[in-house]
């Protein structure tokens, strides 16, 4: 019986999961998504080309492996069609290699409208969602009103009409104005398009693969601080982004989890509303944004930037049982004189090192300061080339987090990835 390795984000998303899944894919026969939906935007760069994946696993570019959209994912057939068609046009036909769980829930056009209506109703307190209908779709799943991918194979019209009627009643009660006609027609084309893919009982398929000894990588979306249970609630997404989500989102037993790769940026970003204790509002934050091209890959929104937060990162390492760390975007800090790391929070006059129940804007981070390395890391090929100050930063983080940093990323390209051999 083989196990499933899980790769997931430890911060507020956009850590670089897509790039690393692509890098690791040659080691795996199966790559699978287990939660989230087209709110994700996973960027991959290689051979001068750039791709942004939303619902499709980032394992599709390397080798002839099997890619699965698991039951925990919410799928918008229209956005999926656009994504798959664009990939096919660039020479990546997925129909034989991509399989979709019957139990994945469908994002209906009215879910998207509800997302917009709920955000509008919240006014200044809005979450700043990606507007993809994620929250309303998971809400329907939990309240047992959802429509699943497997439903498109029989009795779809009745189930769709029942869900749509409920949604329209809510939209009416919110006085939300909309025109569904064009969107719905396009969406129905997405439903037809889905039928050419293998729609499978993914929990059986994945467990059989494990029995056969196949290696499986589970690709997380969003990040631990956006988890519905453990993130900065209510400014979170609507799924379990943590390691445990791979069990429910794929139908695998907890003992089937192998390595847990926890991925983080050498600094920190967040997109959308919600607390962010180490956020910077000065020229240092602006430099991170400019050098790191911190603009959302789905919405194009400017990402908020700040220093690395070890209080939150330690929490994420604990919740996920991280076995190996991966540090991304180290090169973005190449020109910085000093690197700061939040090692504690000052809350109500007290020093706190355990991530608290609620974080808000009154928290003052307490920083450790390390010297910057002040050199270009983007062309480095091996850890032997790392400057002393960078090694000191890595050692400091490893000592704080008590988990080894196994991979360091020094640029967006697949080739700008350094596997460390140190234990
Ligand atoms: P994901 O959602 O976790 O897959 O991350 P995103 O793709 O949304 O955001 C990560 C961004 O950083 C993308 O634009 C990547 O191309 C880019 N990126 C990834 N790794 C590195 C790196 O080491 N250095 C730099 N400069 N950019 C990187
Ligand atoms: P990847 O997989 C960064 C954020 C949104 C918003 C909150 C809720 O690319 O890392 P939702 O649409 O899920 O209801 O929005 O979560 N969010 C992300 N932020 N990266 C993501 O995905 C995100 N997916 C959702 O900005 O604050
Ligand atoms: Mg992203």
Short mmCIF file of C-alpha atoms and ligand atoms in Angstrom, two decimals:
data_model
loop_
_atom_site.label_atom_id
_atom_site.label_comp_id
_atom_site.label_asym_id
_atom_site.label_seq_id
_atom_site.Cartn_x
_atom_site.Cartn_y
_atom_site.Cartn_z
CA UNK A 1 0.00 0.00 0.00
CA UNK A 2 1.53 3.29 -1.04
CA UNK A 3 0.80 6.60 0.63
CA UNK A 4 -0.34 10.01 -0.56
CA UNK A 5 2.07 12.92 -0.22
CA UNK A 6 0.33 16.24 0.28
CA UNK A 7 1.60 19.64 -0.84
CA UNK A 8 -0.18 22.62 0.69
CA UNK A 9 0.15 26.33 1.39
CA UNK A 10 1.07 27.47 4.90
CA UNK A 11 0.14 31.15 4.53
CA UNK A 12 -2.78 32.97 2.87
CA UNK A 13 -2.42 31.28 -0.53
CA UNK A 14 -0.33 32.04 -3.63
CA UNK A 15 2.79 30.57 -2.03
CA UNK A 16 3.86 28.96 -5.33
CA UNK A 17 2.10 25.59 -5.05
CA UNK A 18 1.59 25.21 -8.81
CA UNK A 19 5.26 25.67 -9.59
CA UNK A 20 6.39 23.08 -7.04
CA UNK A 21 3.73 20.49 -7.93
CA UNK A 22 5.01 20.75 -11.51
CA UNK A 23 8.61 20.34 -10.31
CA UNK A 24 7.72 17.29 -8.18
CA UNK A 25 5.39 15.65 -10.73
CA UNK A 26 8.06 13.42 -12.35
CA UNK A 27 8.25 11.60 -8.97
CA UNK A 28 4.53 10.75 -9.02
CA UNK A 29 2.21 8.64 -11.15
CA UNK A 30 -0.95 10.42 -9.99
CA UNK A 31 -1.55 14.10 -9.16
CA UNK A 32 -4.84 15.16 -7.65
CA UNK A 33 -6.63 18.25 -6.35
CA UNK A 34 -8.65 17.70 -3.16
CA UNK A 35 -10.43 20.99 -2.37
CA UNK A 36 -11.16 24.49 -3.57
CA UNK A 37 -12.10 25.34 -7.12
CA UNK A 38 -11.48 28.10 -9.62
CA UNK A 39 -10.74 30.52 -6.77
CA UNK A 40 -7.25 29.00 -7.10
CA UNK A 41 -4.74 30.36 -9.60
CA UNK A 42 -1.64 28.18 -9.79
CA UNK A 43 1.12 29.58 -11.99
CA UNK A 44 3.72 27.47 -13.79
CA UNK A 45 6.57 28.71 -15.94
CA UNK A 46 8.88 26.69 -18.15
CA UNK A 47 10.47 26.98 -21.60
CA UNK A 48 9.50 30.66 -21.69
CA UNK A 49 5.79 29.79 -21.38
CA UNK A 50 3.50 30.73 -18.51
CA UNK A 51 0.30 28.88 -17.55
CA UNK A 52 -2.24 29.63 -14.83
CA UNK A 53 -4.31 26.64 -13.70
CA UNK A 54 -7.52 27.00 -11.73
CA UNK A 55 -9.29 23.66 -11.43
CA UNK A 56 -6.90 21.37 -13.27
CA UNK A 57 -4.08 19.76 -11.27
CA UNK A 58 -0.60 21.18 -11.87
CA UNK A 59 0.67 17.69 -12.78
CA UNK A 60 -0.52 17.86 -16.39
CA UNK A 61 2.65 19.20 -17.98
CA UNK A 62 5.27 16.66 -16.99
CA UNK A 63 5.07 13.09 -18.28
CA UNK A 64 2.02 10.99 -19.03
CA UNK A 65 0.73 10.72 -15.51
CA UNK A 66 -2.85 10.54 -14.28
CA UNK A 67 -4.52 13.73 -12.98
CA UNK A 68 -7.66 13.67 -10.87
CA UNK A 69 -10.09 16.34 -9.71
CA UNK A 70 -11.17 14.87 -6.37
CA UNK A 71 -14.55 14.83 -4.64
CA UNK A 72 -13.63 17.73 -2.34
CA UNK A 73 -13.27 20.14 -5.26
CA UNK A 74 -16.07 22.43 -6.49
CA UNK A 75 -16.13 22.62 -10.26
CA UNK A 76 -17.48 25.32 -12.55
CA UNK A 77 -18.01 23.49 -15.87
CA UNK A 78 -17.81 26.72 -17.86
CA UNK A 79 -14.51 27.87 -16.37
CA UNK A 80 -13.24 24.30 -16.62
CA UNK A 81 -14.14 24.22 -20.33
CA UNK A 82 -12.31 27.49 -20.97
CA UNK A 83 -9.26 26.25 -19.06
CA UNK A 84 -9.15 22.85 -20.77
CA UNK A 85 -9.76 24.32 -24.23
CA UNK A 86 -6.93 26.82 -23.78
CA UNK A 87 -4.62 23.98 -22.75
CA UNK A 88 -5.71 21.84 -25.71
CA UNK A 89 -5.02 24.80 -28.04
CA UNK A 90 -1.48 24.97 -26.68
CA UNK A 91 -0.92 21.26 -27.34
CA UNK A 92 -2.00 19.76 -24.02
CA UNK A 93 -4.99 17.53 -24.68
CA UNK A 94 -6.29 16.28 -21.34
CA UNK A 95 -9.25 14.10 -22.24
CA UNK A 96 -7.37 10.83 -21.64
CA UNK A 97 -5.29 11.97 -18.67
CA UNK A 98 -7.74 13.94 -16.58
CA UNK A 99 -10.41 12.27 -14.47
CA UNK A 100 -13.15 13.95 -12.47
CA UNK A 101 -14.84 12.65 -9.35
CA UNK A 102 -18.57 12.04 -9.57
CA UNK A 103 -18.84 13.45 -6.07
CA UNK A 104 -17.28 16.85 -6.83
CA UNK A 105 -19.94 19.56 -6.49
CA UNK A 106 -20.93 21.79 -9.39
CA UNK A 107 -20.71 25.57 -9.15
CA UNK A 108 -23.96 26.75 -10.73
CA UNK A 109 -24.30 30.14 -12.44
CA UNK A 110 -26.60 31.17 -9.58
CA UNK A 111 -23.85 30.29 -7.05
CA UNK A 112 -21.71 32.95 -8.65
CA UNK A 113 -24.57 35.44 -8.43
CA UNK A 114 -25.13 34.54 -4.77
CA UNK A 115 -21.42 35.09 -4.06
CA UNK A 116 -21.75 38.61 -5.50
CA UNK A 117 -25.04 39.25 -3.68
CA UNK A 118 -23.69 38.14 -0.28
CA UNK A 119 -20.57 40.24 -0.71
CA UNK A 120 -22.65 43.28 -1.65
CA UNK A 121 -24.87 42.71 1.40
CA UNK A 122 -21.82 42.67 3.70
CA UNK A 123 -20.77 46.12 2.51
CA UNK A 124 -17.54 47.25 4.21
CA UNK A 125 -17.31 43.89 6.02
CA UNK A 126 -17.02 41.96 2.77
CA UNK A 127 -14.64 38.99 2.58
CA UNK A 128 -13.18 40.09 -0.75
CA UNK A 129 -13.91 36.70 -2.33
CA UNK A 130 -12.73 35.74 -5.78
CA UNK A 131 -16.38 35.94 -6.91
CA UNK A 132 -16.34 32.39 -8.26
CA UNK A 133 -19.29 31.10 -6.23
CA UNK A 134 -17.12 29.05 -3.87
CA UNK A 135 -18.88 29.86 -0.58
CA UNK A 136 -22.45 29.32 -1.86
CA UNK A 137 -21.47 26.02 -3.52
CA UNK A 138 -19.91 24.59 -0.36
CA UNK A 139 -22.90 25.94 1.60
CA UNK A 140 -25.24 23.91 -0.61
CA UNK A 141 -23.02 20.85 -0.25
CA UNK A 142 -23.20 21.01 3.55
CA UNK A 143 -26.92 21.86 3.61
CA UNK A 144 -27.54 18.91 1.27
CA UNK A 145 -28.86 20.97 -1.62
CA UNK A 146 -25.90 20.60 -3.97
CA UNK A 147 -25.69 19.24 -7.51
CA UNK A 148 -22.76 16.92 -8.18
CA UNK A 149 -20.75 16.06 -11.28
CA UNK A 150 -22.24 12.53 -11.19
CA UNK A 151 -25.71 14.08 -11.53
CA UNK A 152 -24.99 15.19 -15.09
CA UNK A 153 -25.21 11.52 -16.08
CA UNK A 154 -28.87 11.17 -15.05
CA UNK A 155 -31.80 13.30 -13.93
CA UNK A 156 -29.68 16.44 -14.20
CA UNK A 157 -32.39 18.82 -15.39
CA UNK A 158 -34.63 18.20 -12.36
CA UNK A 159 -31.78 18.64 -9.86
CA UNK A 160 -30.49 21.74 -11.59
CA UNK A 161 -33.95 23.34 -11.75
CA UNK A 162 -34.59 22.68 -8.03
CA UNK A 163 -31.28 24.26 -6.98
CA UNK A 164 -31.72 27.20 -9.33
CA UNK A 165 -35.24 27.91 -8.00
CA UNK A 166 -33.92 28.03 -4.40
CA UNK A 167 -31.13 30.38 -5.43
CA UNK A 168 -33.44 32.68 -7.36
CA UNK A 169 -35.69 33.03 -4.33
CA UNK A 170 -32.70 34.11 -2.22
CA UNK A 171 -31.47 36.52 -4.89
CA UNK A 172 -34.95 38.04 -5.02
CA UNK A 173 -35.05 38.44 -1.23
CA UNK A 174 -31.74 40.29 -1.44
CA UNK A 175 -33.08 42.54 -4.20
CA UNK A 176 -30.13 41.48 -6.32
CA UNK A 177 -30.59 42.30 -9.99
CA UNK A 178 -29.24 39.90 -12.56
CA UNK A 179 -29.64 38.47 -16.02
CA UNK A 180 -28.95 34.77 -16.13
CA UNK A 181 -29.80 33.97 -19.75
CA UNK A 182 -26.41 34.27 -21.49
CA UNK A 183 -24.40 32.91 -18.56
CA UNK A 184 -26.69 29.91 -18.15
CA UNK A 185 -26.55 29.03 -21.86
CA UNK A 186 -22.75 29.11 -21.81
CA UNK A 187 -22.65 27.14 -18.59
CA UNK A 188 -24.81 24.39 -20.14
CA UNK A 189 -22.23 24.07 -22.90
CA UNK A 190 -19.73 23.45 -20.11
CA UNK A 191 -21.92 20.61 -18.83
CA UNK A 192 -21.91 18.99 -22.29
CA UNK A 193 -18.14 19.50 -22.54
CA UNK A 194 -17.57 17.73 -19.21
CA UNK A 195 -19.10 14.51 -20.56
CA UNK A 196 -16.06 13.68 -22.70
CA UNK A 197 -13.90 13.31 -19.58
CA UNK A 198 -13.70 10.22 -17.41
CA UNK A 199 -16.19 10.83 -14.65
CA UNK A 200 -15.13 8.39 -12.00
CA UNK A 201 -15.67 7.03 -8.50
CA UNK A 202 -12.40 8.66 -7.54
CA UNK A 203 -12.21 7.29 -3.98
CA UNK A 204 -12.15 3.71 -5.35
CA UNK A 205 -9.75 4.61 -8.14
CA UNK A 206 -7.29 6.37 -5.81
CA UNK A 207 -7.35 3.62 -3.17
CA UNK A 208 -6.83 0.98 -5.87
CA UNK A 209 -3.85 2.95 -7.18
CA UNK A 210 -2.41 3.00 -3.67
CA UNK A 211 -2.89 -0.79 -3.39
CA UNK A 212 -1.09 -1.22 -6.71
CA UNK A 213 1.82 0.77 -5.26
CA UNK A 214 1.31 3.89 -7.39
CA UNK A 215 2.66 7.15 -5.99
CA UNK A 216 0.11 9.92 -5.47
CA UNK A 217 0.61 13.65 -4.86
CA UNK A 218 -2.29 15.72 -3.51
CA UNK A 219 -2.15 19.39 -4.51
CA UNK A 220 -3.68 21.84 -2.06
CA UNK A 221 -5.29 25.11 -3.04
CA UNK A 222 -5.45 28.36 -1.00
CA UNK A 223 -3.48 28.14 2.25
CA UNK A 224 -3.76 27.14 5.90
CA UNK A 225 -4.62 30.67 7.06
CA UNK A 226 -7.63 30.54 4.70
CA UNK A 227 -8.87 27.22 6.13
CA UNK A 228 -12.55 27.28 7.12
CA UNK A 229 -11.78 25.95 10.63
CA UNK A 230 -8.29 27.20 11.45
CA UNK A 231 -7.85 30.26 9.25
CA UNK A 232 -8.54 33.91 10.09
CA UNK A 233 -12.31 33.30 10.27
CA UNK A 234 -14.55 34.70 8.82
CA UNK A 235 -11.99 36.01 6.30
CA UNK A 236 -11.32 32.56 4.91
CA UNK A 237 -12.41 30.34 2.06
CA UNK A 238 -15.12 27.69 2.51
CA UNK A 239 -13.10 24.47 2.45
CA UNK A 240 -10.55 22.66 4.61
CA UNK A 241 -7.30 23.65 2.99
CA UNK A 242 -5.26 21.73 5.58
CA UNK A 243 -3.80 18.24 5.34
CA UNK A 244 -6.91 16.64 6.84
CA UNK A 245 -8.82 18.05 3.84
CA UNK A 246 -6.90 15.61 1.63
CA UNK A 247 -8.54 12.70 3.51
CA UNK A 248 -12.11 13.97 3.08
CA UNK A 249 -11.42 15.49 -0.32
CA UNK A 250 -10.06 12.27 -1.81
CA UNK A 251 -11.54 9.50 0.34
CA UNK A 252 -8.25 8.27 1.75
CA UNK A 253 -7.57 7.14 5.31
CA UNK A 254 -5.45 9.35 7.61
CA UNK A 255 -2.84 6.57 7.80
CA UNK A 256 -2.46 6.83 4.00
CA UNK A 257 -0.86 10.27 4.31
CA UNK A 258 2.87 10.18 3.64
CA UNK A 259 4.98 13.32 3.43
CA UNK A 260 3.38 16.70 3.99
CA UNK A 261 5.15 19.42 2.02
CA UNK A 262 4.45 22.81 3.55
CA UNK A 263 5.11 25.69 1.20
CA UNK A 264 5.67 29.33 2.18
CA UNK A 265 7.08 32.55 0.80
CA UNK A 266 10.27 34.03 2.29
CA UNK A 267 7.93 36.90 3.22
CA UNK A 268 4.11 36.91 3.31
CA UNK A 269 1.17 38.05 1.18
CA UNK A 270 -2.58 38.13 1.41
CA UNK A 271 -5.27 39.05 -1.12
CA UNK A 272 -8.77 40.09 -0.08
CA UNK A 273 -9.93 41.42 3.29
CA UNK A 274 -8.98 40.25 6.77
CA UNK A 275 -6.30 40.65 9.41
CA UNK A 276 -2.62 40.41 8.49
CA UNK A 277 -0.42 41.25 11.50
CA UNK A 278 2.87 41.70 9.63
CA UNK A 279 1.43 43.71 6.74
CA UNK A 280 3.62 46.61 5.62
CA UNK A 281 2.26 49.93 4.43
CA UNK A 282 5.62 51.47 3.58
CA UNK A 283 8.19 51.40 0.78
CA UNK A 284 9.46 47.98 1.96
CA UNK A 285 6.00 46.49 1.38
CA UNK A 286 5.79 48.27 -1.96
CA UNK A 287 9.19 46.82 -2.93
CA UNK A 288 7.99 43.29 -2.10
CA UNK A 289 4.91 43.85 -4.25
CA UNK A 290 6.84 45.28 -7.20
CA UNK A 291 9.78 42.88 -7.16
CA UNK A 292 7.56 39.87 -6.40
CA UNK A 293 4.90 40.87 -8.99
CA UNK A 294 2.32 40.42 -6.28
CA UNK A 295 -0.88 40.69 -8.25
CA UNK A 296 -3.54 37.97 -8.07
CA UNK A 297 -3.34 35.39 -10.85
CA UNK A 298 -7.16 35.01 -10.88
CA UNK A 299 -8.50 38.46 -10.04
CA UNK A 300 -5.47 40.65 -10.86
CA UNK A 301 -5.90 42.28 -7.44
CA UNK A 302 -2.85 43.76 -5.74
CA UNK A 303 -1.67 41.41 -3.02
CA UNK A 304 -0.96 42.90 0.40
CA UNK A 305 2.66 42.26 1.44
CA UNK A 306 4.54 41.96 4.73
CA UNK A 307 7.24 40.12 6.65
CA UNK A 308 7.16 36.42 7.35
CA UNK A 309 5.00 35.58 10.38
CA UNK A 310 6.45 32.69 12.39
CA UNK A 311 3.59 32.69 14.91
CA UNK A 312 1.19 31.85 12.09
CA UNK A 313 3.67 29.58 10.30
CA UNK A 314 4.33 27.47 13.41
CA UNK A 315 0.58 27.08 13.79
CA UNK A 316 0.30 25.95 10.16
CA UNK A 317 3.17 23.47 10.59
CA UNK A 318 1.41 22.05 13.67
CA UNK A 319 -2.07 21.76 12.15
CA UNK A 320 -0.75 20.06 9.01
CA UNK A 321 1.97 17.85 10.49
CA UNK A 322 4.42 19.25 7.95
CA UNK A 323 7.38 16.93 7.31
CA UNK A 324 9.28 19.06 4.78
CA UNK A 325 9.29 22.79 4.16
CA UNK A 326 9.60 24.55 0.82
CA UNK A 327 10.61 28.22 0.75
CA UNK A 328 9.53 30.26 -2.27
CA UNK A 329 10.42 33.63 -3.74
CA UNK A 330 13.68 33.95 -1.81
CA UNK A 331 15.00 36.06 -4.70
CA UNK A 332 12.40 38.76 -4.00
CA UNK A 333 14.39 39.72 -0.89
CA UNK A 334 17.74 39.81 -2.76
CA UNK A 335 18.17 43.59 -2.43
CA UNK A 336 16.95 44.01 1.16
CA UNK A 337 19.37 45.35 3.80
CA UNK A 338 17.56 43.65 6.66
CA UNK A 339 15.11 40.75 6.80
CA UNK A 340 12.55 40.74 9.59
CA UNK A 341 10.65 37.74 11.01
CA UNK A 342 7.75 38.04 13.45
CA UNK A 343 8.57 35.68 16.32
CA UNK A 344 5.77 36.75 18.69
CA UNK A 345 2.74 39.06 18.88
CA UNK A 346 2.16 41.79 21.43
CA UNK A 347 -1.53 41.56 22.37
CA UNK A 348 -3.13 43.60 25.13
CA UNK A 349 0.32 44.32 26.54
CA UNK A 350 1.31 40.65 26.63
CA UNK A 351 3.72 38.68 24.48
CA UNK A 352 2.02 35.79 22.68
CA UNK A 353 3.79 33.04 20.75
CA UNK A 354 0.85 30.67 20.21
CA UNK A 355 -1.44 31.68 17.37
CA UNK A 356 -4.49 33.17 19.14
CA UNK A 357 -8.25 32.61 18.66
CA UNK A 358 -8.61 35.85 16.79
CA UNK A 359 -6.10 38.16 15.18
CA UNK A 360 -6.91 41.79 14.55
CA UNK A 361 -5.26 45.06 13.66
CA UNK A 362 -4.33 45.84 17.28
CA UNK A 363 -1.68 43.09 17.29
CA UNK A 364 1.90 44.32 17.19
CA UNK A 365 4.38 41.84 15.79
CA UNK A 366 7.67 41.42 17.65
CA UNK A 367 10.45 41.00 15.12
CA UNK A 368 13.82 39.28 14.98
CA UNK A 369 16.13 40.98 12.47
CA UNK A 370 18.66 39.27 10.25
CA UNK A 371 21.07 40.79 7.74
CA UNK A 372 20.05 40.62 4.08
CA UNK A 373 22.23 38.71 1.57
CA UNK A 374 22.34 41.50 -0.99
CA UNK A 375 23.12 39.43 -4.06
CA UNK A 376 21.28 37.97 -7.04
CA UNK A 377 20.08 34.44 -6.23
CA UNK A 378 18.07 33.91 -9.42
CA UNK A 379 20.80 32.12 -11.35
CA UNK A 380 21.99 29.90 -8.53
CA UNK A 381 21.91 26.19 -9.27
CA UNK A 382 22.92 24.58 -6.00
CA UNK A 383 22.94 25.32 -2.31
CA UNK A 384 26.74 25.50 -2.43
CA UNK A 385 26.27 28.94 -4.00
CA UNK A 386 24.03 30.29 -1.23
CA UNK A 387 25.46 33.36 0.50
CA UNK A 388 26.25 33.07 4.20
CA UNK A 389 23.44 35.45 5.22
CA UNK A 390 20.90 33.41 3.27
CA UNK A 391 22.06 30.21 4.97
CA UNK A 392 21.69 32.01 8.29
CA UNK A 393 18.09 32.94 7.38
CA UNK A 394 17.31 29.33 6.42
CA UNK A 395 18.88 27.99 9.64
CA UNK A 396 16.96 30.51 11.72
CA UNK A 397 13.65 29.46 10.15
CA UNK A 398 14.43 25.76 10.51
CA UNK A 399 15.28 26.22 14.18
CA UNK A 400 12.04 28.14 14.79
CA UNK A 401 9.81 25.82 12.79
CA UNK A 402 11.58 22.57 13.73
CA UNK A 403 11.17 21.16 10.22
CA UNK A 404 13.85 21.05 7.48
CA UNK A 405 13.60 23.34 4.46
CA UNK A 406 14.16 20.88 1.62
CA UNK A 407 13.53 23.08 -1.41
CA UNK A 408 14.38 26.72 -2.04
CA UNK A 409 12.88 28.56 -5.01
CA UNK A 410 14.84 31.45 -6.52
CA UNK A 411 12.63 32.45 -9.45
CA UNK A 412 9.33 31.61 -11.15
CA UNK A 413 10.79 29.17 -13.70
CA UNK A 414 10.72 25.41 -13.15
CA UNK A 415 14.52 25.45 -13.39
CA UNK A 416 14.96 28.05 -10.66
CA UNK A 417 14.45 25.45 -7.96
CA UNK A 418 17.15 24.19 -5.62
CA UNK A 419 16.76 20.89 -3.79
CA UNK A 420 18.81 21.02 -0.58
CA UNK A 421 20.68 17.90 0.38
CA UNK A 422 21.25 18.89 3.99
CA UNK A 423 19.20 16.94 6.53
P1 LIG B 1 -0.03 29.29 -6.06
O1 LIG B 1 -1.43 29.76 -6.09
O2 LIG B 1 0.41 28.84 -4.70
O3 LIG B 1 0.29 28.26 -7.11
O4 LIG B 1 0.87 30.59 -6.39
P2 LIG B 1 0.56 31.68 -7.54
O5 LIG B 1 0.87 31.08 -8.85
O6 LIG B 1 -0.78 32.28 -7.37
O7 LIG B 1 1.59 32.82 -7.14
C1 LIG B 1 2.95 32.60 -7.09
C2 LIG B 1 3.61 33.59 -8.06
O8 LIG B 1 4.99 33.66 -7.80
C3 LIG B 1 3.49 33.18 -9.51
O9 LIG B 1 3.42 34.33 -10.30
C4 LIG B 1 4.79 32.43 -9.77
O10 LIG B 1 5.18 32.47 -11.13
C5 LIG B 1 5.74 33.21 -8.92
N1 LIG B 1 6.86 32.47 -8.34
C6 LIG B 1 6.87 31.18 -7.88
N2 LIG B 1 8.06 30.91 -7.31
C7 LIG B 1 8.81 32.02 -7.41
C8 LIG B 1 10.11 32.36 -6.98
O11 LIG B 1 10.84 31.60 -6.36
N3 LIG B 1 10.55 33.65 -7.26
C9 LIG B 1 9.78 34.55 -7.91
N4 LIG B 1 10.28 35.75 -8.13
N5 LIG B 1 8.54 34.25 -8.33
C10 LIG B 1 8.05 33.01 -8.07
P1 LIG B 2 -4.44 29.79 -4.52
O1 LIG B 2 -4.80 28.32 -4.64
C1 LIG B 2 -5.06 33.56 -2.41
C2 LIG B 2 -9.06 34.28 -0.79
C3 LIG B 2 -9.88 35.39 -1.40
C4 LIG B 2 -10.71 35.81 -0.20
C5 LIG B 2 -10.99 34.48 0.49
C6 LIG B 2 -12.33 33.87 0.17
O2 LIG B 2 -4.11 30.42 -5.82
O3 LIG B 2 -3.42 30.00 -3.46
P2 LIG B 2 -13.30 32.61 -1.98
O4 LIG B 2 -13.44 33.06 -3.40
O5 LIG B 2 -12.49 31.38 -1.80
O6 LIG B 2 -14.60 32.51 -1.25
O7 LIG B 2 -12.51 33.83 -1.24
O8 LIG B 2 -9.95 33.60 0.10
N1 LIG B 2 -8.57 33.25 -1.74
C7 LIG B 2 -7.29 33.16 -2.14
N2 LIG B 2 -6.22 33.95 -1.87
N3 LIG B 2 -4.91 32.44 -3.17
C8 LIG B 2 -5.96 31.64 -3.43
O9 LIG B 2 -5.82 30.47 -4.08
C9 LIG B 2 -7.22 32.01 -2.94
N4 LIG B 2 -8.46 31.47 -3.03
C10 LIG B 2 -9.26 32.24 -2.28
O10 LIG B 2 -9.06 36.42 -1.88
O11 LIG B 2 -9.92 36.59 0.67
MG1 LIG B 3 -2.54 31.45 -6.60
#
